[in-house]
Amino acid sequence: MSDREPFQVRIKVRHYELDTLGHLNHAVYHSYGEVSRLELVEKAGGYGLEETGLGPVLLESHIRYRRELRGGDVVDVSCDTTFGEGKIFHMRSVITKVDGTVAAEIDCTLGLMDLRRRKLVDDPRGHFERAGMDLKILSTSE
């Protein structure tokens, strides 16, 4: 395991994202995770992946809510990728207030889809690497 910190993006909670109780709507937590995943893939060079006819697809998402967020709160949303065997990989995001309080943890299972065949491909890590993505940015375990 690397001693590097995972990629993260800073987001300010906007008032229109709040629910009737005055805290961040549950679906917006997932949106924040999506922002961190997309920005991580972009930073790692993921737009070269489109030329290969492949694209990442979300297969499952699980969130654990730890603390509420309110309008004006500022959070850092991390993202880190873990590769295993087969067709899937995992991305984990942690939403943390700037004071260090963990607000939510999001664990996602993803695959890499051949966009013509509409089927998942084996070895997403290898496909990312061949597409020129920087795996050291994508995953702290690289």
Coordinates of N, CA, C and O in Angstrom, one line a residue:
M1 N 0.8 -1.2 0.0 CA 0.0 0.0 0.0 C 0.9 1.2 0.0 O 1.9 1.3 0.7
S2 N 0.5 2.2 -0.8 CA 1.2 3.5 -0.9 C 1.0 4.4 0.3 O -0.1 4.3 1.0
D3 N 1.9 5.2 0.6 CA 1.7 6.2 1.7 C 1.1 7.5 1.1 O 1.0 8.5 1.8
R4 N 0.8 7.5 -0.2 CA 0.1 8.7 -0.8 C -1.3 8.7 -0.4 O -1.9 7.7 -0.1
E5 N -1.8 9.9 -0.4 CA -3.3 10.1 -0.1 C -4.0 9.9 -1.4 O -3.6 10.2 -2.5
P6 N -5.3 9.4 -1.3 CA -6.1 9.2 -2.5 C -6.4 10.6 -3.1 O -6.4 11.6 -2.4
F7 N -6.7 10.6 -4.4 CA -7.2 11.8 -5.1 C -8.4 12.4 -4.3 O -9.2 11.7 -3.8
Q8 N -8.5 13.7 -4.3 CA -9.7 14.3 -3.7 C -10.0 15.7 -4.4 O -9.2 16.3 -5.0
V9 N -11.3 16.0 -4.3 CA -11.8 17.2 -4.8 C -12.6 17.9 -3.7 O -13.3 17.3 -2.9
R10 N -12.5 19.2 -3.7 CA -13.3 20.0 -2.7 C -14.6 20.5 -3.3 O -14.6 21.0 -4.4
I11 N -15.6 20.4 -2.5 CA -17.0 20.8 -2.9 C -17.6 21.6 -1.7 O -17.5 21.2 -0.6
K12 N -18.3 22.7 -2.1 CA -19.1 23.4 -1.1 C -20.6 23.0 -1.2 O -21.1 23.0 -2.3
V13 N -21.2 22.7 -0.1 CA -22.6 22.3 -0.1 C -23.5 23.5 -0.5 O -23.4 24.5 0.2
R14 N -24.2 23.4 -1.5 CA -25.1 24.5 -2.0 C -26.5 24.3 -1.3 O -27.0 23.2 -1.1
H15 N -27.1 25.4 -1.1 CA -28.4 25.4 -0.4 C -29.5 24.7 -1.2 O -30.4 24.1 -0.6
Y16 N -29.4 24.8 -2.5 CA -30.5 24.1 -3.2 C -30.3 22.6 -3.2 O -31.2 21.9 -3.7
E17 N -29.2 22.1 -2.6 CA -29.0 20.6 -2.5 C -29.6 20.0 -1.2 O -29.6 18.8 -1.0
L18 N -30.2 20.9 -0.4 CA -30.7 20.5 0.9 C -32.1 19.9 0.8 O -32.9 20.3 -0.1
D19 N -32.4 19.0 1.7 CA -33.8 18.5 1.8 C -34.7 19.3 2.7 O -34.2 20.3 3.2
T20 N -35.9 18.9 3.0 CA -36.8 19.7 3.8 C -36.3 19.7 5.3 O -36.8 20.6 6.0
L21 N -35.4 18.9 5.7 CA -34.9 18.9 7.1 C -33.7 19.8 7.2 O -33.2 20.0 8.3
G22 N -33.3 20.4 6.1 CA -32.1 21.3 6.1 C -30.8 20.7 6.0 O -29.8 21.3 6.2
H23 N -30.7 19.4 5.7 CA -29.4 18.8 5.4 C -29.3 18.3 4.0 O -30.3 18.2 3.3
L24 N -28.1 17.9 3.6 CA -27.9 17.5 2.2 C -28.8 16.3 1.9 O -28.8 15.3 2.6
N25 N -29.4 16.4 0.8 CA -30.3 15.4 0.3 C -29.5 14.1 0.0 O -28.3 14.2 -0.5
H26 N -30.0 13.0 0.4 CA -29.3 11.7 0.3 C -28.7 11.4 -1.1 O -27.6 10.9 -1.3
A27 N -29.4 11.8 -2.2 CA -29.0 11.5 -3.5 C -27.8 12.3 -3.9 O -26.9 12.0 -4.7
V28 N -27.6 13.5 -3.3 CA -26.5 14.4 -3.6 C -25.2 13.8 -3.1 O -24.2 14.0 -3.7
Y29 N -25.2 13.1 -2.0 CA -24.0 12.4 -1.5 C -23.5 11.5 -2.7 O -22.3 11.5 -3.0
H30 N -24.4 10.8 -3.3 CA -24.0 10.0 -4.5 C -23.4 10.8 -5.6 O -22.4 10.4 -6.3
S31 N -24.0 12.0 -5.8 CA -23.5 12.9 -6.9 C -22.1 13.4 -6.6 O -21.3 13.5 -7.5
Y32 N -21.8 13.7 -5.3 CA -20.5 14.1 -4.9 C -19.5 12.9 -5.2 O -18.4 13.2 -5.6
G33 N -19.9 11.7 -4.9 CA -19.0 10.6 -5.2 C -18.7 10.5 -6.7 O -17.6 10.2 -7.1
E34 N -19.8 10.7 -7.5 CA -19.6 10.7 -9.0 C -18.7 11.8 -9.4 O -17.9 11.6 -10.3
V35 N -18.8 13.0 -8.9 CA -17.9 14.0 -9.2 C -16.4 13.6 -9.0 O -15.5 13.8 -9.8
S36 N -16.2 13.0 -7.8 CA -14.8 12.6 -7.5 C -14.3 11.5 -8.4 O -13.2 11.5 -8.9
R37 N -15.2 10.5 -8.8 CA -14.8 9.5 -9.7 C -14.5 10.0 -11.1 O -13.5 9.6 -11.7
L38 N -15.3 10.9 -11.6 CA -15.1 11.4 -12.9 C -13.8 12.3 -13.0 O -13.1 12.2 -14.0
E39 N -13.6 13.1 -12.0 CA -12.4 13.9 -12.0 C -11.2 13.1 -11.8 O -10.1 13.4 -12.4
L40 N -11.2 12.0 -11.0 CA -10.1 11.1 -10.9 C -9.7 10.5 -12.2 O -8.6 10.5 -12.7
V41 N -10.7 10.0 -12.9 CA -10.5 9.3 -14.2 C -10.0 10.4 -15.2 O -9.0 10.1 -16.0
E42 N -10.5 11.6 -15.2 CA -10.0 12.6 -16.1 C -8.5 12.9 -15.8 O -7.7 13.0 -16.7
K43 N -8.2 13.1 -14.5 CA -6.8 13.4 -14.1 C -5.8 12.3 -14.5 O -4.7 12.5 -14.9
A44 N -6.3 11.1 -14.4 CA -5.5 9.9 -14.8 C -5.3 9.7 -16.3 O -4.6 8.8 -16.7
G45 N -6.0 10.5 -17.1 CA -5.9 10.5 -18.5 C -7.0 9.6 -19.2 O -6.9 9.1 -20.3
G46 N -8.1 9.5 -18.5 CA -9.2 8.6 -18.9 C -9.9 9.0 -20.2 O -10.6 8.1 -20.8
Y47 N -9.8 10.2 -20.7 CA -10.5 10.5 -21.9 C -9.9 9.8 -23.1 O -10.5 9.7 -24.2
G48 N -8.7 9.3 -23.0 CA -8.1 8.4 -24.1 C -8.8 7.1 -24.2 O -8.8 6.4 -25.2
L49 N -9.5 6.7 -23.1 CA -10.3 5.5 -23.1 C -11.4 5.5 -24.1 O -11.7 4.4 -24.7
E50 N -12.0 6.6 -24.3 CA -13.1 6.7 -25.3 C -12.7 6.2 -26.7 O -13.5 5.6 -27.4
E51 N -11.5 6.5 -27.1 CA -11.0 6.1 -28.4 C -10.9 4.6 -28.6 O -10.9 4.1 -29.7
T52 N -10.9 3.9 -27.5 CA -10.8 2.4 -27.5 C -12.2 1.7 -27.6 O -12.3 0.5 -27.8
G53 N -13.3 2.5 -27.5 CA -14.6 2.0 -27.6 C -15.0 1.4 -26.3 O -16.0 0.6 -26.2
L54 N -14.3 1.7 -25.2 CA -14.7 1.2 -23.9 C -15.1 2.4 -22.9 O -14.7 3.5 -23.1
G55 N -15.9 2.0 -22.0 CA -16.3 3.0 -21.0 C -16.6 2.4 -19.6 O -17.2 1.3 -19.6
P56 N -16.3 3.1 -18.5 CA -16.6 2.6 -17.2 C -18.1 2.6 -17.0 O -18.8 3.6 -17.4
V57 N -18.7 1.6 -16.3 CA -20.1 1.6 -16.0 C -20.2 1.2 -14.5 O -19.5 0.3 -14.0
L58 N -21.1 1.9 -13.8 CA -21.4 1.6 -12.4 C -22.3 0.4 -12.3 O -23.4 0.4 -12.9
L59 N -21.9 -0.6 -11.5 CA -22.7 -1.8 -11.3 C -23.4 -1.8 -10.0 O -24.5 -2.4 -9.9
E60 N -22.8 -1.2 -9.0 CA -23.4 -1.2 -7.7 C -22.8 0.0 -6.9 O -21.6 0.3 -7.0
S61 N -23.6 0.6 -6.0 CA -23.1 1.7 -5.2 C -23.7 1.5 -3.8 O -24.9 1.2 -3.6
H62 N -22.9 1.6 -2.8 CA -23.3 1.4 -1.4 C -22.8 2.6 -0.6 O -21.6 3.0 -0.7
I63 N -23.7 3.3 0.2 CA -23.2 4.4 1.0 C -23.6 4.2 2.4 O -24.6 3.6 2.8
R64 N -22.6 4.7 3.3 CA -22.8 4.7 4.7 C -22.8 6.2 5.1 O -21.8 6.9 4.9
Y65 N -23.9 6.7 5.6 CA -24.0 8.1 6.1 C -23.5 8.1 7.5 O -24.0 7.4 8.4
R66 N -22.6 9.0 7.8 CA -22.0 9.1 9.1 C -22.4 10.4 9.9 O -22.7 10.3 11.0
R67 N -22.4 11.5 9.2 CA -22.7 12.8 9.8 C -23.5 13.6 8.7 O -23.2 13.6 7.5
E68 N -24.4 14.4 9.2 CA -25.1 15.3 8.3 C -24.3 16.4 7.7 O -23.3 16.8 8.4
L69 N -24.6 16.9 6.5 CA -24.0 18.0 6.0 C -25.1 19.1 5.8 O -26.2 18.8 5.4
R70 N -24.7 20.3 6.0 CA -25.7 21.5 5.9 C -25.1 22.5 4.9 O -23.9 22.4 4.5
G71 N -26.0 23.3 4.4 CA -25.6 24.4 3.4 C -24.4 25.2 3.9 O -24.3 25.5 5.1
G72 N -23.5 25.4 3.0 CA -22.3 26.1 3.3 C -21.1 25.3 3.8 O -20.0 25.7 3.8
D73 N -21.4 24.0 4.2 CA -20.3 23.1 4.6 C -19.4 22.9 3.4 O -19.8 22.9 2.3
V74 N -18.1 22.8 3.7 CA -17.1 22.5 2.7 C -16.6 21.1 3.0 O -16.2 20.7 4.1
V75 N -16.6 20.2 1.9 CA -16.1 18.9 2.1 C -15.0 18.5 1.1 O -15.0 19.1 0.0
D76 N -14.2 17.6 1.4 CA -13.2 17.0 0.5 C -13.8 15.6 0.2 O -14.1 14.8 1.1
V77 N -13.9 15.3 -1.1 CA -14.4 14.0 -1.5 C -13.2 13.2 -2.2 O -12.8 13.6 -3.2
S78 N -12.8 12.2 -1.5 CA -11.7 11.4 -2.0 C -12.2 10.3 -3.0 O -13.4 10.0 -3.0
C79 N -11.3 9.8 -3.7 CA -11.6 8.6 -4.6 C -10.3 7.8 -4.8 O -9.3 8.4 -5.1
D80 N -10.5 6.5 -4.7 CA -9.3 5.6 -4.9 C -9.9 4.3 -5.6 O -11.0 3.9 -5.3
T81 N -9.1 3.7 -6.4 CA -9.5 2.6 -7.2 C -8.7 1.4 -6.7 O -7.5 1.4 -6.4
T82 N -9.4 0.2 -6.7 CA -8.8 -1.1 -6.4 C -9.1 -2.0 -7.5 O -10.3 -2.2 -7.8
F83 N -8.1 -2.7 -8.0 CA -8.3 -3.6 -9.1 C -8.2 -5.0 -8.5 O -7.4 -5.3 -7.6
G84 N -8.9 -6.0 -9.0 CA -8.8 -7.4 -8.7 C -8.7 -8.2 -9.9 O -8.3 -7.8 -11.0
E85 N -9.2 -9.4 -9.8 CA -9.3 -10.3 -11.0 C -10.6 -10.2 -11.7 O -11.6 -9.8 -11.1
G86 N -10.6 -10.5 -12.9 CA -11.9 -10.6 -13.6 C -12.3 -9.3 -14.2 O -11.5 -8.4 -14.6
K87 N -13.7 -9.1 -14.3 CA -14.2 -8.0 -15.0 C -14.5 -6.7 -14.2 O -14.9 -5.7 -14.8
I88 N -14.4 -6.8 -12.9 CA -14.9 -5.7 -12.1 C -13.7 -5.0 -11.4 O -12.6 -5.6 -11.2
F89 N -13.9 -3.8 -11.0 CA -13.0 -3.0 -10.1 C -13.8 -2.2 -9.1 O -15.0 -2.1 -9.3
H90 N -13.2 -1.7 -8.1 CA -13.9 -0.9 -7.1 C -13.3 0.5 -6.9 O -12.1 0.7 -7.1
M91 N -14.2 1.4 -6.6 CA -13.8 2.8 -6.3 C -14.5 3.2 -5.0 O -15.7 2.9 -4.8
R92 N -13.7 3.7 -4.2 CA -14.1 4.1 -2.8 C -14.0 5.6 -2.7 O -12.9 6.2 -3.0
S93 N -15.0 6.3 -2.2 CA -15.0 7.7 -1.9 C -15.3 7.9 -0.5 O -16.2 7.3 0.1
V94 N -14.7 8.9 0.1 CA -15.0 9.3 1.5 C -15.2 10.8 1.5 O -14.4 11.5 0.9
I95 N -16.4 11.2 2.0 CA -16.8 12.6 2.0 C -16.4 13.1 3.4 O -17.0 12.6 4.4
T96 N -15.5 14.0 3.5 CA -15.0 14.5 4.8 C -15.1 16.0 4.9 O -14.7 16.7 4.0
K97 N -15.7 16.4 6.0 CA -15.7 17.9 6.3 C -14.3 18.4 6.5 O -13.4 17.6 6.8
V98 N -14.1 19.7 6.2 CA -12.7 20.2 6.4 C -12.2 20.1 7.8 O -11.0 20.1 8.0
D99 N -13.1 19.9 8.8 CA -12.6 19.7 10.2 C -12.2 18.3 10.4 O -11.8 17.9 11.5
G100 N -12.3 17.4 9.4 CA -11.9 16.0 9.5 C -13.0 15.0 9.8 O -12.8 13.8 9.9
T101 N -14.2 15.5 10.0 CA -15.3 14.7 10.3 C -15.8 13.9 9.1 O -16.0 14.6 8.0
V102 N -15.8 12.6 9.1 CA -16.3 11.8 8.0 C -17.8 11.9 7.9 O -18.5 11.6 8.9
A103 N -18.3 12.4 6.8 CA -19.8 12.5 6.6 C -20.4 11.3 5.9 O -21.5 11.0 6.2
A104 N -19.6 10.7 5.0 CA -20.2 9.5 4.3 C -19.0 8.7 3.7 O -18.0 9.3 3.4
E105 N -19.3 7.5 3.4 CA -18.4 6.6 2.7 C -19.1 5.9 1.6 O -20.2 5.4 1.9
I106 N -18.6 5.9 0.4 CA -19.3 5.3 -0.7 C -18.4 4.3 -1.4 O -17.2 4.6 -1.7
D107 N -18.9 3.1 -1.5 CA -18.1 2.0 -2.1 C -18.9 1.6 -3.4 O -20.1 1.3 -3.3
C108 N -18.2 1.6 -4.5 CA -18.8 1.3 -5.8 C -18.1 0.2 -6.5 O -16.9 0.0 -6.4
T109 N -18.9 -0.7 -7.1 CA -18.4 -1.7 -8.0 C -18.6 -1.3 -9.4 O -19.7 -0.9 -9.8
L110 N -17.6 -1.3 -10.2 CA -17.7 -0.9 -11.6 C -17.1 -2.0 -12.6 O -16.4 -2.9 -12.1
G111 N -17.4 -1.8 -13.8 CA -16.9 -2.6 -14.9 C -16.5 -1.7 -16.0 O -16.8 -0.6 -16.0
L112 N -15.8 -2.3 -17.0 CA -15.4 -1.6 -18.2 C -16.1 -2.2 -19.3 O -16.0 -3.4 -19.6
M113 N -17.0 -1.5 -20.0 CA -17.9 -2.0 -21.0 C -17.4 -1.7 -22.4 O -16.9 -0.6 -22.7
D114 N -17.4 -2.8 -23.2 CA -17.2 -2.6 -24.7 C -18.5 -1.9 -25.2 O -19.6 -2.6 -25.2
L115 N -18.4 -0.7 -25.6 CA -19.6 0.1 -25.9 C -20.3 -0.4 -27.2 O -21.5 -0.1 -27.4
R116 N -19.6 -1.1 -28.1 CA -20.3 -1.7 -29.3 C -21.0 -3.0 -28.9 O -22.2 -3.2 -29.3
R117 N -20.4 -3.9 -28.2 CA -21.0 -5.2 -27.8 C -21.9 -5.1 -26.6 O -22.7 -6.0 -26.4
R118 N -21.8 -4.0 -25.8 CA -22.5 -3.8 -24.6 C -22.3 -4.9 -23.6 O -23.2 -5.4 -22.9
K119 N -21.0 -5.3 -23.5 CA -20.6 -6.4 -22.6 C -19.4 -5.9 -21.8 O -18.5 -5.1 -22.3
L120 N -19.2 -6.4 -20.6 CA -18.1 -6.1 -19.8 C -16.8 -6.8 -20.3 O -17.0 -7.9 -20.8
V121 N -15.7 -6.2 -20.3 CA -14.4 -6.8 -20.7 C -13.6 -7.3 -19.5 O -13.8 -6.8 -18.4
D122 N -12.8 -8.3 -19.8 CA -11.9 -8.8 -18.7 C -10.8 -7.8 -18.6 O -10.5 -7.0 -19.4
D123 N -10.1 -7.8 -17.4 CA -8.9 -7.1 -17.1 C -9.0 -5.6 -17.3 O -8.3 -5.0 -18.1
P124 N -10.0 -4.9 -16.6 CA -10.1 -3.4 -16.8 C -8.8 -2.7 -16.5 O -8.5 -1.7 -17.2
R125 N -8.0 -3.2 -15.5 CA -6.7 -2.5 -15.2 C -5.8 -2.5 -16.5 O -5.2 -1.5 -16.8
G126 N -5.7 -3.6 -17.1 CA -4.9 -3.7 -18.3 C -5.4 -2.8 -19.4 O -4.6 -2.1 -20.1
H127 N -6.7 -2.7 -19.6 CA -7.3 -1.8 -20.6 C -7.0 -0.3 -20.3 O -6.7 0.5 -21.2
F128 N -7.1 0.0 -19.0 CA -6.8 1.4 -18.6 C -5.3 1.7 -18.9 O -5.0 2.8 -19.4
E129 N -4.5 0.8 -18.6 CA -3.0 1.0 -18.8 C -2.7 1.1 -20.3 O -2.0 2.0 -20.7
R130 N -3.3 0.2 -21.1 CA -3.1 0.3 -22.6 C -3.6 1.6 -23.2 O -3.2 2.1 -24.2
A131 N -4.7 2.2 -22.5 CA -5.3 3.4 -23.0 C -4.4 4.6 -22.6 O -4.8 5.8 -22.9
G132 N -3.4 4.4 -21.9 CA -2.5 5.5 -21.5 C -2.8 6.1 -20.1 O -2.3 7.2 -19.8
M133 N -3.7 5.5 -19.4 CA -4.1 6.1 -18.1 C -2.9 5.9 -17.1 O -2.3 4.9 -17.1
D134 N -2.8 6.9 -16.2 CA -1.7 6.8 -15.2 C -2.3 6.1 -14.0 O -3.1 6.6 -13.2
L135 N -1.9 4.8 -13.8 CA -2.5 4.0 -12.8 C -2.0 4.5 -11.4 O -2.7 4.2 -10.4
K136 N -0.9 5.2 -11.3 CA -0.4 5.7 -10.0 C -1.3 6.8 -9.5 O -1.4 7.1 -8.3
I137 N -2.0 7.5 -10.4 CA -3.0 8.5 -10.0 C -4.3 7.8 -9.7 O -5.0 8.2 -8.7
L138 N -4.7 6.8 -10.5 CA -6.0 6.1 -10.3 C -6.1 5.4 -9.0 O -7.1 5.3 -8.4
S139 N -4.9 4.8 -8.6 CA -5.0 3.9 -7.4 C -3.7 4.1 -6.5 O -2.6 4.1 -7.0
T140 N -3.9 4.3 -5.2 CA -2.8 4.5 -4.3 C -2.1 3.2 -4.1 O -1.0 3.2 -3.5
S141 N -2.6 2.0 -4.5 CA -2.0 0.7 -4.3 C -1.0 0.4 -5.5 O -0.4 -0.6 -5.5
E142 N -1.0 1.2 -6.5 CA -0.1 1.0 -7.6 C 1.3 1.5 -7.3 O 1.6 2.4 -6.7

